[in-house]
Tab-separated table of C-alpha atoms in Angstrom:
chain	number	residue	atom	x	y	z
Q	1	UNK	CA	-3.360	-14.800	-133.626
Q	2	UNK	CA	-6.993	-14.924	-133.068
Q	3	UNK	CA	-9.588	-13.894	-135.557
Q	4	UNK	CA	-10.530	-11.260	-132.418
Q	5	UNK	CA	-7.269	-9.523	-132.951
Q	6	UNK	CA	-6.856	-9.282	-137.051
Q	7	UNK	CA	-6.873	-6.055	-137.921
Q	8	UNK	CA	-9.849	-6.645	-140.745
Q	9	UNK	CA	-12.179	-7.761	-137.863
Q	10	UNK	CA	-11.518	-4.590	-136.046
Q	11	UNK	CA	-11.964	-2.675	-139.175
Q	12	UNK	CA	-14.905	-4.559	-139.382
Q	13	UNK	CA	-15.942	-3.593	-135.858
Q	14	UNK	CA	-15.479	-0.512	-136.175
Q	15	UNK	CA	-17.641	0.301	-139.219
Q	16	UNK	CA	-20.038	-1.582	-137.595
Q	17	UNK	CA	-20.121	0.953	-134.794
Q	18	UNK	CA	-20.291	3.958	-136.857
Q	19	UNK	CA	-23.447	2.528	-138.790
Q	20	UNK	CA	-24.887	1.839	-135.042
Q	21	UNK	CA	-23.688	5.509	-133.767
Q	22	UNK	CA	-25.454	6.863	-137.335
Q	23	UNK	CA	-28.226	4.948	-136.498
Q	24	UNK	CA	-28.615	6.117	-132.399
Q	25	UNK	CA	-28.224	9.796	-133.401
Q	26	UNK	CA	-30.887	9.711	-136.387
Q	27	UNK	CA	-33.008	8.211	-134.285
Q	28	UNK	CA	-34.771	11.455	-132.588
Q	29	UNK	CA	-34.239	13.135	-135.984
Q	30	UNK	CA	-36.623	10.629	-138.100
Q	31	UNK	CA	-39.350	11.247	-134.946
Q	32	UNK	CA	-38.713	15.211	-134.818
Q	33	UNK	CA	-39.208	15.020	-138.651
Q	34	UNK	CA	-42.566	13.267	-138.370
Q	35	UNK	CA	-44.116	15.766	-135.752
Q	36	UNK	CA	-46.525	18.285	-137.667
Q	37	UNK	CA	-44.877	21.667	-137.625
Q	38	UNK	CA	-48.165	23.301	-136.182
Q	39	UNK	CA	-48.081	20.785	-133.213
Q	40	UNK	CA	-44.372	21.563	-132.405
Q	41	UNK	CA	-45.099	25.454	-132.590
Q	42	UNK	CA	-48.118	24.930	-130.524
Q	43	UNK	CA	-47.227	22.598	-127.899
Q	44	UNK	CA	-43.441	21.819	-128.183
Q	45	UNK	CA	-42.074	18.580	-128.857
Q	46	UNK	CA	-43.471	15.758	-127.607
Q	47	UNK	CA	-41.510	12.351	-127.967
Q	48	UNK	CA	-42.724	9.151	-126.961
Q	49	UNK	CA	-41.003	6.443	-124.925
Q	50	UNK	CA	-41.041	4.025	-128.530
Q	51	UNK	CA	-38.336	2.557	-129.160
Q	52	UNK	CA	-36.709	3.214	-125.795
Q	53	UNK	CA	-35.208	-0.375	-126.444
Q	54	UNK	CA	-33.554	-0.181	-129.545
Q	55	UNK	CA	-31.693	2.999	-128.407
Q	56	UNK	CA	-30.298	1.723	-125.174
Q	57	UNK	CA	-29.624	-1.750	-126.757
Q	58	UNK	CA	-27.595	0.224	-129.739
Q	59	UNK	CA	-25.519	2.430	-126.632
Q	60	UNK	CA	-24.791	-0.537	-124.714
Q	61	UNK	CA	-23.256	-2.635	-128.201
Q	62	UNK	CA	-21.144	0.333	-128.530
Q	63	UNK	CA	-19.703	0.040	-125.052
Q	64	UNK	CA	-19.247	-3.710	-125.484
Q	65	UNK	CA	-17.164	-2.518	-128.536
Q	66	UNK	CA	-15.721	0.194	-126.795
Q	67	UNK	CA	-14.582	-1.887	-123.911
Q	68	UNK	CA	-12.972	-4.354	-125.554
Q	69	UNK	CA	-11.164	-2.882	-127.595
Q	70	UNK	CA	-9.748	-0.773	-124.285
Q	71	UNK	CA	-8.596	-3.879	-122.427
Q	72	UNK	CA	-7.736	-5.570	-125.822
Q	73	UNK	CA	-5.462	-2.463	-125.686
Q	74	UNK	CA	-3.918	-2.971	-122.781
Q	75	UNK	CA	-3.617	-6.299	-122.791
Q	76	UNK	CA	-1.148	-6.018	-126.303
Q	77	UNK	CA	0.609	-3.325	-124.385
Q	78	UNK	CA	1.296	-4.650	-121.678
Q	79	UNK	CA	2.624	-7.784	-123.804
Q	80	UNK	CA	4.580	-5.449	-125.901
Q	81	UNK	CA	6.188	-4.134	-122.675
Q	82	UNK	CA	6.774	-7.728	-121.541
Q	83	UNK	CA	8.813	-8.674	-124.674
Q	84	UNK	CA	10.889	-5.480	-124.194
Q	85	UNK	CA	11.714	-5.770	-120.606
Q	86	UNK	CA	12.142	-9.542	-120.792
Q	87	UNK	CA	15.770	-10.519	-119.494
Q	88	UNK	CA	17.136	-12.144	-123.068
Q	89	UNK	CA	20.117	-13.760	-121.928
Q	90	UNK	CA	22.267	-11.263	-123.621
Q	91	UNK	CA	23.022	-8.017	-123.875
Q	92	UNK	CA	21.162	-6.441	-126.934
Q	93	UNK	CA	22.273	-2.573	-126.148
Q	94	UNK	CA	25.039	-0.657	-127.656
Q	95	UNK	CA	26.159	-3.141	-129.799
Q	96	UNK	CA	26.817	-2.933	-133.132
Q	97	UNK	CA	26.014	-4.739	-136.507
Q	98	UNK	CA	27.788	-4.923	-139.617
Q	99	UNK	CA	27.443	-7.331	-142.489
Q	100	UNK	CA	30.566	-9.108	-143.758
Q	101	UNK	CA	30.683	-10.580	-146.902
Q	102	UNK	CA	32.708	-12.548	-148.868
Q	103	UNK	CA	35.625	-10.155	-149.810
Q	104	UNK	CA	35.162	-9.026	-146.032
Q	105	UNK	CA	35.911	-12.023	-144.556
Q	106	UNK	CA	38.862	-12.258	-146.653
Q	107	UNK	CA	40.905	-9.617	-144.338
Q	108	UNK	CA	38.503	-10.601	-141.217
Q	109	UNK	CA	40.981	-10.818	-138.745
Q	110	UNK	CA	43.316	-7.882	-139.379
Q	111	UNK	CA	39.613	-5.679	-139.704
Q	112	UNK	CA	39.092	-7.146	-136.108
Q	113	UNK	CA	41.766	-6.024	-134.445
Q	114	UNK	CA	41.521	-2.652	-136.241
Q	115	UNK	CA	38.013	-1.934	-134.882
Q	116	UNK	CA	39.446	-3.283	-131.694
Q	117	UNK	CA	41.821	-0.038	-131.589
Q	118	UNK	CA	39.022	2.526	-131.690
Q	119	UNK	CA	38.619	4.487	-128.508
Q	120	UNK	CA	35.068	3.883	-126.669
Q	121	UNK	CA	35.134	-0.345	-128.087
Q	122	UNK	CA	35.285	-2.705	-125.191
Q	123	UNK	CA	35.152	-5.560	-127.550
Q	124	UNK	CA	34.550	-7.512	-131.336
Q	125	UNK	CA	33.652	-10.303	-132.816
Q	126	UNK	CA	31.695	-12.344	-135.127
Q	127	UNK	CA	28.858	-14.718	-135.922
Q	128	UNK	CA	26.686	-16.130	-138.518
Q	129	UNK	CA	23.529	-14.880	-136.760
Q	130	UNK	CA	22.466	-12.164	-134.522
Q	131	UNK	CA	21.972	-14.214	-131.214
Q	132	UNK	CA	18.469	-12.422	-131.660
Q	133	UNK	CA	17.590	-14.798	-134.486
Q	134	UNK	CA	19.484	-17.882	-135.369
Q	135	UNK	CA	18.215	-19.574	-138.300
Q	136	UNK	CA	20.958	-22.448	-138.818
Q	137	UNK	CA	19.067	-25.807	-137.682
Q	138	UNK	CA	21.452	-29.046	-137.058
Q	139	UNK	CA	21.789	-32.152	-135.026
Q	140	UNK	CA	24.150	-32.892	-132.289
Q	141	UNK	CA	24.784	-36.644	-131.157
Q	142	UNK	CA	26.220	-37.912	-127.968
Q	143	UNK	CA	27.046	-40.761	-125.461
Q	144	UNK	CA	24.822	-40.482	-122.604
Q	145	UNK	CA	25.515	-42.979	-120.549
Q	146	UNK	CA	23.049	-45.166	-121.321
Q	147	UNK	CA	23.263	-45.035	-125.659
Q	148	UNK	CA	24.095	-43.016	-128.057
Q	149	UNK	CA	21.448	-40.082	-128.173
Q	150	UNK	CA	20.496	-37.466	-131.155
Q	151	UNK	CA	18.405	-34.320	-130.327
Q	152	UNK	CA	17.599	-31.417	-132.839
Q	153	UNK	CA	19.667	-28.267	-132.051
Q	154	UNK	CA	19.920	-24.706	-133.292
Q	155	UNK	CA	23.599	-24.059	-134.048
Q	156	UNK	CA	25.924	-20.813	-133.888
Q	157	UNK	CA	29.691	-20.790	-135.728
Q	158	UNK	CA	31.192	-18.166	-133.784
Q	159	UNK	CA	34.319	-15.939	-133.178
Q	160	UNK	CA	36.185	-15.569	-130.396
Q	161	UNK	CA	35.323	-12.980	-127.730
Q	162	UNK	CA	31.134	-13.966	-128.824
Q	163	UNK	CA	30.185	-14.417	-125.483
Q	164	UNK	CA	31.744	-11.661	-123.907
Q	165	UNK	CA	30.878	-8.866	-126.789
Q	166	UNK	CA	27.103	-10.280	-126.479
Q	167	UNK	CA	27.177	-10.453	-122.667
Q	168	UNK	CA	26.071	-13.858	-122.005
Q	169	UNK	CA	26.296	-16.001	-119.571
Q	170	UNK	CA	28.323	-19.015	-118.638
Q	171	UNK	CA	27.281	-21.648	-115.924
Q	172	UNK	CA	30.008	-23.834	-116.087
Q	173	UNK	CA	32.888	-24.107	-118.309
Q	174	UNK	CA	35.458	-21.528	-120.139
Q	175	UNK	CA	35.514	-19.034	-122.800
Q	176	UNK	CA	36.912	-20.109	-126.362
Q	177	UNK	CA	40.308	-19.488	-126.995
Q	178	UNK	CA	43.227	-19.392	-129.109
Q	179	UNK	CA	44.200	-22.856	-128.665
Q	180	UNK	CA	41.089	-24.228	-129.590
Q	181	UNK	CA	42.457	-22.701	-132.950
Q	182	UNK	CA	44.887	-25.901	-134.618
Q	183	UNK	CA	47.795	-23.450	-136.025
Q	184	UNK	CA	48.530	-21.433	-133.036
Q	185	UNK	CA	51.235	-19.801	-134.467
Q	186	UNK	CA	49.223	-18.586	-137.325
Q	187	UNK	CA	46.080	-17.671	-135.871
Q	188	UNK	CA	45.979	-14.847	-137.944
Q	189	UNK	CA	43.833	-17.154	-140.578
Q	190	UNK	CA	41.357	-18.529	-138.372
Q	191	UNK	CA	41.019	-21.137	-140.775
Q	192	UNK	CA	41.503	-24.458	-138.805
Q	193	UNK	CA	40.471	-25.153	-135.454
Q	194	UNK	CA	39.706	-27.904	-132.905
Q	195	UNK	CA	35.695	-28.923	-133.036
Q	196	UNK	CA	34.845	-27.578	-129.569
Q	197	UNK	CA	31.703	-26.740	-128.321
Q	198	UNK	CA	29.380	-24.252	-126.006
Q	199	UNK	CA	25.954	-25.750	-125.392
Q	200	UNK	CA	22.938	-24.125	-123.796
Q	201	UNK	CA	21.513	-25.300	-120.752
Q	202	UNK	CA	18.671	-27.091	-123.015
Q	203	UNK	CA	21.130	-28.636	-125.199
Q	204	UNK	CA	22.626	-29.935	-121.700
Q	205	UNK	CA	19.153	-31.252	-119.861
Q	206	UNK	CA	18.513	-32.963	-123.280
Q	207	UNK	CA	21.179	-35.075	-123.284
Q	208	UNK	CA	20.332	-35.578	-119.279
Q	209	UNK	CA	23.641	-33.736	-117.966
Q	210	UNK	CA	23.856	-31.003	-115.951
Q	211	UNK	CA	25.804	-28.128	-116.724
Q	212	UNK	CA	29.291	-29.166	-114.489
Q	213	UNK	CA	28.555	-32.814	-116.042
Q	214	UNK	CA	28.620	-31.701	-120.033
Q	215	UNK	CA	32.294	-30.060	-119.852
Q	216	UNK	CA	34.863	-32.806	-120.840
Q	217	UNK	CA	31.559	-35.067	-122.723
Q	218	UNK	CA	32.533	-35.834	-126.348
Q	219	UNK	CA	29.664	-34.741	-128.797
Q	220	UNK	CA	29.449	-34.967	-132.882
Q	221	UNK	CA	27.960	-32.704	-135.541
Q	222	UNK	CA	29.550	-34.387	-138.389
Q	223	UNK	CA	32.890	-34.017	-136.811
Q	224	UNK	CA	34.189	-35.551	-133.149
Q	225	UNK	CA	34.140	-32.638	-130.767
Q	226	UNK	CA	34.462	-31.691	-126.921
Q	227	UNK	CA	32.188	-29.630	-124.836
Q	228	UNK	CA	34.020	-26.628	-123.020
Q	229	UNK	CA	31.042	-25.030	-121.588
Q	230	UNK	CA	27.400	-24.096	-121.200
Q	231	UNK	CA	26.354	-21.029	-121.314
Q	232	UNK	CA	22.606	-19.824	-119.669
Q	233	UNK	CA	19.774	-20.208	-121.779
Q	234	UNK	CA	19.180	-17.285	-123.947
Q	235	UNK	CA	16.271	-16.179	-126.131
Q	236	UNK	CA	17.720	-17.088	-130.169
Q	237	UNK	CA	14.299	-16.718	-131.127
Q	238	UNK	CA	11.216	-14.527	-130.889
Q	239	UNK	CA	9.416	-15.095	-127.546
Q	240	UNK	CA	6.267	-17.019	-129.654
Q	241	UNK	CA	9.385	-19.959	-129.231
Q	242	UNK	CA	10.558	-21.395	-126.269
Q	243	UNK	CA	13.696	-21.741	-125.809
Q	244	UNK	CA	15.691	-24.901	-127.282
Q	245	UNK	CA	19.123	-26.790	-127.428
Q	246	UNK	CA	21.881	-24.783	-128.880
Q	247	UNK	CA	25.248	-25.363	-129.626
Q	248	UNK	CA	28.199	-22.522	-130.441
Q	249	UNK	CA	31.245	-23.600	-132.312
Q	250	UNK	CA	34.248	-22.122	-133.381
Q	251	UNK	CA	34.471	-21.358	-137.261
Q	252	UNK	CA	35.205	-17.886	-138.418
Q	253	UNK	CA	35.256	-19.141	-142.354
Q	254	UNK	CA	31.123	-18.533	-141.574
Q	255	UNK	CA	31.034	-15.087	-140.346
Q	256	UNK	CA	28.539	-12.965	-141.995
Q	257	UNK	CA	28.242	-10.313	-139.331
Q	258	UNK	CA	30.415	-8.400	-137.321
Q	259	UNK	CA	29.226	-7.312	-133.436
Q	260	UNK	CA	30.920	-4.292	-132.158
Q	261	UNK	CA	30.328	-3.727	-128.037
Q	262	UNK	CA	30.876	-0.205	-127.400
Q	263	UNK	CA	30.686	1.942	-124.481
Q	264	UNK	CA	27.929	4.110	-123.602
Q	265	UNK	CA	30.055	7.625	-123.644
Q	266	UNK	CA	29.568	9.417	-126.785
Q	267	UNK	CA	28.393	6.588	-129.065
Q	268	UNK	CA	28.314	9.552	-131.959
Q	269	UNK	CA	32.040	10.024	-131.262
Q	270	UNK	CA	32.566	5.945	-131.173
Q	271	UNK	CA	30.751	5.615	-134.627
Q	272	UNK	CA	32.800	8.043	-136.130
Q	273	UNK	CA	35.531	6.335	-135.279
Q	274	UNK	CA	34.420	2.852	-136.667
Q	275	UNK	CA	32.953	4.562	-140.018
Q	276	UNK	CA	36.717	5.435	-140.195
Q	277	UNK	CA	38.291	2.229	-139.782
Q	278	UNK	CA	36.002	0.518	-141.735
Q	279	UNK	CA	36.353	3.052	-145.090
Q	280	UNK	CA	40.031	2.615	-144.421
Q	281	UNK	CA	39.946	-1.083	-144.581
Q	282	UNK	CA	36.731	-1.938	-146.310
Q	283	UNK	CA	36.102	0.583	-148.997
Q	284	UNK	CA	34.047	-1.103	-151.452
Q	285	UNK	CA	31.038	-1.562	-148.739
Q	286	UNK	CA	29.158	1.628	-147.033
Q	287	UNK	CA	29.299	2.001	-143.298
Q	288	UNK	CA	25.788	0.373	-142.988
Q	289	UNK	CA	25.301	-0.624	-139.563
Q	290	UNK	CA	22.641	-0.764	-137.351
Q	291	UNK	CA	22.601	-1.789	-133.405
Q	292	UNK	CA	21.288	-5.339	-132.343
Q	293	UNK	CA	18.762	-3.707	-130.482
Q	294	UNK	CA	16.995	-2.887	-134.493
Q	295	UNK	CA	17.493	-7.166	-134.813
Q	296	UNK	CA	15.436	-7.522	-131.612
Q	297	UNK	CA	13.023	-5.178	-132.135
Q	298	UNK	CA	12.322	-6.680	-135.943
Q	299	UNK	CA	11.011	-9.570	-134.391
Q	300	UNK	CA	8.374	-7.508	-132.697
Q	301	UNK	CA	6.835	-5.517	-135.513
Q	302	UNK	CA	3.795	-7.039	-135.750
Q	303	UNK	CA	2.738	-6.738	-132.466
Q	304	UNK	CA	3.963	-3.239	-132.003
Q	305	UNK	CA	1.596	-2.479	-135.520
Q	306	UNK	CA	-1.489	-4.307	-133.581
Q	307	UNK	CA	-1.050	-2.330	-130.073
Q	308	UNK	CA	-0.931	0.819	-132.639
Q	309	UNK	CA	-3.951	-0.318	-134.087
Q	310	UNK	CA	-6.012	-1.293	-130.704
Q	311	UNK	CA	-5.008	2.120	-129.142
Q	312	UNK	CA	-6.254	4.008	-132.473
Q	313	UNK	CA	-9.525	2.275	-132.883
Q	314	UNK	CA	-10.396	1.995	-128.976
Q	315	UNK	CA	-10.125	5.704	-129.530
Q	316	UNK	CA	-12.524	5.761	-132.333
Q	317	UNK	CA	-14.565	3.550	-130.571
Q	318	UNK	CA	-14.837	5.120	-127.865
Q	319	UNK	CA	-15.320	8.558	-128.950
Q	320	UNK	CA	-18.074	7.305	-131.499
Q	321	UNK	CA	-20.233	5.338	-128.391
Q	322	UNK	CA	-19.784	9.091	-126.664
Q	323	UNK	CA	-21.619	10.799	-129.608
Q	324	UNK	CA	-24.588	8.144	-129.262
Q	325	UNK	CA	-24.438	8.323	-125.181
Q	326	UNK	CA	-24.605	12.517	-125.687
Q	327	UNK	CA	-27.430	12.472	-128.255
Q	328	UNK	CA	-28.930	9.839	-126.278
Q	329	UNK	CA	-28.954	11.991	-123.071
Q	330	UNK	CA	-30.220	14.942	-124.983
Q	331	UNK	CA	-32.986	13.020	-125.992
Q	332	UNK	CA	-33.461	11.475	-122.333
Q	333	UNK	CA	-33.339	15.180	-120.911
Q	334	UNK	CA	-35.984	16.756	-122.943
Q	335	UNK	CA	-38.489	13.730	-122.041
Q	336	UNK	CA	-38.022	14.726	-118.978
Q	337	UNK	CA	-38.113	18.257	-118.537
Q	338	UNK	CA	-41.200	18.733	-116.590
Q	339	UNK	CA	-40.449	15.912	-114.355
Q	340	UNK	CA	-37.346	17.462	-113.469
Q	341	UNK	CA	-38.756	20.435	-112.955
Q	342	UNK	CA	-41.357	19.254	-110.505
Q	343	UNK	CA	-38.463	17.175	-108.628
Q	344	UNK	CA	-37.035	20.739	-108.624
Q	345	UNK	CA	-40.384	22.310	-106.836
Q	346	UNK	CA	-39.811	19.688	-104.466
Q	347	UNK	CA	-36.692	20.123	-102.863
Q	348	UNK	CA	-34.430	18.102	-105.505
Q	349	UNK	CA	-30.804	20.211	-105.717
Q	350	UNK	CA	-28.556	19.776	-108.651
Q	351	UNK	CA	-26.740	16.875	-107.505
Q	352	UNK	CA	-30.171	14.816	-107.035
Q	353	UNK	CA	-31.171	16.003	-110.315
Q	354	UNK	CA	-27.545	15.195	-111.739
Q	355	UNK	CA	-27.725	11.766	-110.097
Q	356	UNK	CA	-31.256	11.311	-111.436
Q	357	UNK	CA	-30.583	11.640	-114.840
Q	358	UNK	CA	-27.117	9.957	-115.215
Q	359	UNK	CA	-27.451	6.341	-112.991
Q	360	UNK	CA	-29.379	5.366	-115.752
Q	361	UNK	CA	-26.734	5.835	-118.454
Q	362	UNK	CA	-24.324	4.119	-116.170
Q	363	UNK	CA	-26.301	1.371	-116.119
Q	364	UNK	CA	-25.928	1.126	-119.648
Q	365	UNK	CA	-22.459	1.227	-119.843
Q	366	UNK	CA	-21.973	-0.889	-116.824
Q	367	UNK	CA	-24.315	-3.831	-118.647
Q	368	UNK	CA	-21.775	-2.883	-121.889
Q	369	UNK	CA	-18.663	-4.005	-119.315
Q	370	UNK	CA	-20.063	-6.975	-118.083
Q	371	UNK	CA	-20.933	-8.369	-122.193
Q	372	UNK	CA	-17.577	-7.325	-122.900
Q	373	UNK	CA	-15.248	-8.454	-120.149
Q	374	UNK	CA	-15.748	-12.355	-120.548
Q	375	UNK	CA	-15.100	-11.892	-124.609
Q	376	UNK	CA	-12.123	-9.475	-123.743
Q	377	UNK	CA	-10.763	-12.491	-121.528
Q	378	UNK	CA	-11.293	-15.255	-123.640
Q	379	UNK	CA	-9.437	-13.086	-126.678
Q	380	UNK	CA	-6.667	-12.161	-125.153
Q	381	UNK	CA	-6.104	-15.369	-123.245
Q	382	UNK	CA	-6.813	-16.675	-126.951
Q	383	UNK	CA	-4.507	-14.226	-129.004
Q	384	UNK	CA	-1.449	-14.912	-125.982
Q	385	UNK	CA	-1.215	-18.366	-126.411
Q	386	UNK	CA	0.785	-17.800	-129.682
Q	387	UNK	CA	3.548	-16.543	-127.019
Q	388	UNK	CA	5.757	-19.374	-124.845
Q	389	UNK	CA	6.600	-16.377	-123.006
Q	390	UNK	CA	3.868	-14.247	-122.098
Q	391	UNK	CA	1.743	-12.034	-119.062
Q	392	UNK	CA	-1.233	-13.069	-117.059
Q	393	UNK	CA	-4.687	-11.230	-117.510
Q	394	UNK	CA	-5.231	-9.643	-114.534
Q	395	UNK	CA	-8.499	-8.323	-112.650
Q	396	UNK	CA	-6.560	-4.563	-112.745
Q	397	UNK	CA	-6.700	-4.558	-116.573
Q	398	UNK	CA	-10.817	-4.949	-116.862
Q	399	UNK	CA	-11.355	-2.680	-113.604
Q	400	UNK	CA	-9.189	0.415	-115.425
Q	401	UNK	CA	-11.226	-0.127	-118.722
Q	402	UNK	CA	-14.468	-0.516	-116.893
Q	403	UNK	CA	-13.559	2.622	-115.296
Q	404	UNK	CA	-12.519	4.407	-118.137
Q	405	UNK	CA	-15.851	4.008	-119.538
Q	406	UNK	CA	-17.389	5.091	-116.688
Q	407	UNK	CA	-15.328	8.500	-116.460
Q	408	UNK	CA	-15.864	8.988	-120.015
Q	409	UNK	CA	-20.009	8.418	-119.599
Q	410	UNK	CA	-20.321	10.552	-116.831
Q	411	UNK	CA	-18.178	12.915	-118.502
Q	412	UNK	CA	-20.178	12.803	-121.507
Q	413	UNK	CA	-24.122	12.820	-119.837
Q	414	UNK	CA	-22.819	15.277	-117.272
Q	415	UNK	CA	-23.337	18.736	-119.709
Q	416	UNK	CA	-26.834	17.547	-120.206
Q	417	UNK	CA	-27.590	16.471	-116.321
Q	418	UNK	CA	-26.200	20.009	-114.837
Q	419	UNK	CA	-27.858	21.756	-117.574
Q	420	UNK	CA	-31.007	20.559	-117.174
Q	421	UNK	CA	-30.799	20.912	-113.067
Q	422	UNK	CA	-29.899	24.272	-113.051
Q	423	UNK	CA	-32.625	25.390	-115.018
Q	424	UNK	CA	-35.462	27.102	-113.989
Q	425	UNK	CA	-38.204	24.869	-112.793
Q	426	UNK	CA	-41.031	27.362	-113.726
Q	427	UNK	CA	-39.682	27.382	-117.804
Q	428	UNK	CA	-39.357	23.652	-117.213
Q	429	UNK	CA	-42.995	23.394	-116.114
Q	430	UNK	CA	-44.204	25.357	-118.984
Q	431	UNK	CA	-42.902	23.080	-121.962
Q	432	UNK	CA	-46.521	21.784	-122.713
């Protein structure tokens, strides 16, 4: 990720703003404090224009702060939404996890068709992966037509019933079946079976077939074997990764997790049920299961912690370049006081005097969204390009933070502004 996103720069950032908001408000304290006492009981306070610079210089490097970490914000959210609305290729809801070991795997087959009896399961089956993640790397090697031909694949010993319990996809081809088992007639083992194969659409366009083309082609992964199908591209890694060739097989001896699809009724009830089954038949493991949607989201962490920590310190940010804006305005206001009050004698109303006093404090923040915009573009553009799957920075994003400043601002210099045009111009008149 960029060094723009990294949580110690914000950190960074943000300490840096409260030093400048410590700064902006001490400011008129350090000239009150240098005013005789005699002078300020005589004539009031009197504060020059010195230094006018430094204070709106210091407001408008808090909005730049302040505004980029707002679209920053939404930028990460909006990514965060992407990933979790993103069509996977499978069906990551209300399915079910559970680890199989060693001993497990042992009485796989009979603990299959148990689970399969449970009211509320439409299906089972087993994998080495979570189709969220698949870690196994391999190579696959095939006749072309024009050579033999070797491309790097992602591989996926499966169980029957993977694609259907997983929802995915096939674009040409079958299912796997029994008889791709050897010993029909004792399937119950699930130890030998025929080397046939599922590949991806990738795994297909790199060996230059299309999908109808691959069933029927003989491919090798060690062992002679026969494509049966291809199955739509599907996301088996985080969306950082696009997607590549992959290749299921048949080989229940390599199950280490179970995958339960269940029906949406009364999941509670349909746990129950499976926490049941599975103390019946596998008592020396707890019932500890989680739902593939927890293997998705694991991938994600990271940038669900960084859109948690954009949203908290564009808060801080924010609210700290308010403090300096309303001490700022304070400061502004009681400059002003017997101007206003003579704009008052001449026919100014409240709104003219409101307007008066707060287009200049827009200004500020409106110079503070123009510094920040281009950096907010360039970081995010920057901090996105880590993604092979990812959303375009639109205009929308840095017109709602622009005018979320603005809000805020007027907000903020607003209880100054109608206070000081609703006073009375002959008090006003009198401060000197």
């Amino acid at each position: 990720a960029s060094l723009l996103f990294r949580p110690i720069f914000l950190i960074s950032l943000i300490l840096l703003g409260v030093m400048i908001s410590l700064l902006a408000g001490a400011y008129p304290a350090f000239v009150l404090s240098n005013s005789g006492l005699a002078g300020i009981l005589k004539s009031g306070v009197r504060i020059s224009s010195a230094g006018g610079s430094l204070r709106k210089s210091l407001i408008v490097f808090q909005f730049v702060v302040s505004v980029f970490l707002a679209i920053a914000t939404i930028v990460v959210l909006k990514q965060v939404s992407f990933i979790q609305h993103k069509e996977m290729g499978y069906d990551r809801e209300q399915v079910v996890v559970l680890p199989v070991d060693g001993k497990t795997r042992s009485i796989y087959y009979p603990l299959k068709k148990a689970l399969e009896l449970n009211s509320g399961v439409q299906s089972v089956s087993g994998a080495y992966d979570a189709p969220a993640f698949v870690q196994w790397s391999d190579g696959l090697t095939a006749d072309n037509g024009t050579g033999s031909k070797e491309i790097s694949i992602k591989a996926m010993p499966v169980d029957l019933d993977f694609i259907k319990t997983t929802g995915m996809q096939l674009v040409a081809g079958r299912d796997f079946m029994v008889s791709d088992f050897t010993l029909q007639d004792t399937a119950d083992d699930y130890k030998n079976y025929r080397n046939t194969y599922i590949l991806n659409e990738k795994a297909a366009k790199e060996f230059g077939w299309t999908p109808e083309q691959a069933i029927g082609k003989t491919v090798r992964k060690g062992a002679a074997g026969q494509v049966i199908a291809v199955v739509k591209d599907f996301h088996f890694e985080s969306l950082h990764n696009p997607i590549g060739p992959m290749a299921l097989y048949l080989d229940t001896s390599m199950v280490r997790q179970l995958f339960i699809k269940v029906k949406g009724n009364n999941i509670a009830s349909v746990l129950a049920g499976l926490e049941k089954t599975w103390k019946e038949r596998v008592a020396w493991r707890p019932f500890d299961y989680h739902f593939l949607d927890d293997d998705f989201n694991a991938l994600y962490k990271t940038e669900q912690r960084t859109a948690s920590l954009f949203a908290l310190f564009s808060g801080l940010a924010i609210a700290l370049a308010c403090l300096g804006l309303f001490a700022l305005a304070a400061f502004t206001t009681v400059q002003r006081t017997k101007e206003i009050g003579i704009r008052k004698i001449l026919g100014a109303n409240a709104a003219n005097i409101t307007l008066l006093i707060s287009k200049q404090f827009i200004s500020l923040v409106l110079t503070g969204i123009l510094i920040a915009s281009p950096i907010a573009w360039w970081a995010g553009n920057k901090w996105l390009q880590d993604f092979a799957y990812r959303i375009q920075i639109g205009w929308w994003i840095f017109f709602a933070a622009g005018s979320l400043a603005i809000i805020i601002a007027l907000i903020t210099v607003s209880y100054h502004a109608i206070k000081a045009s609703l006073a009375n111009p002959v008090k006003s008149l009198r401060t000197e």
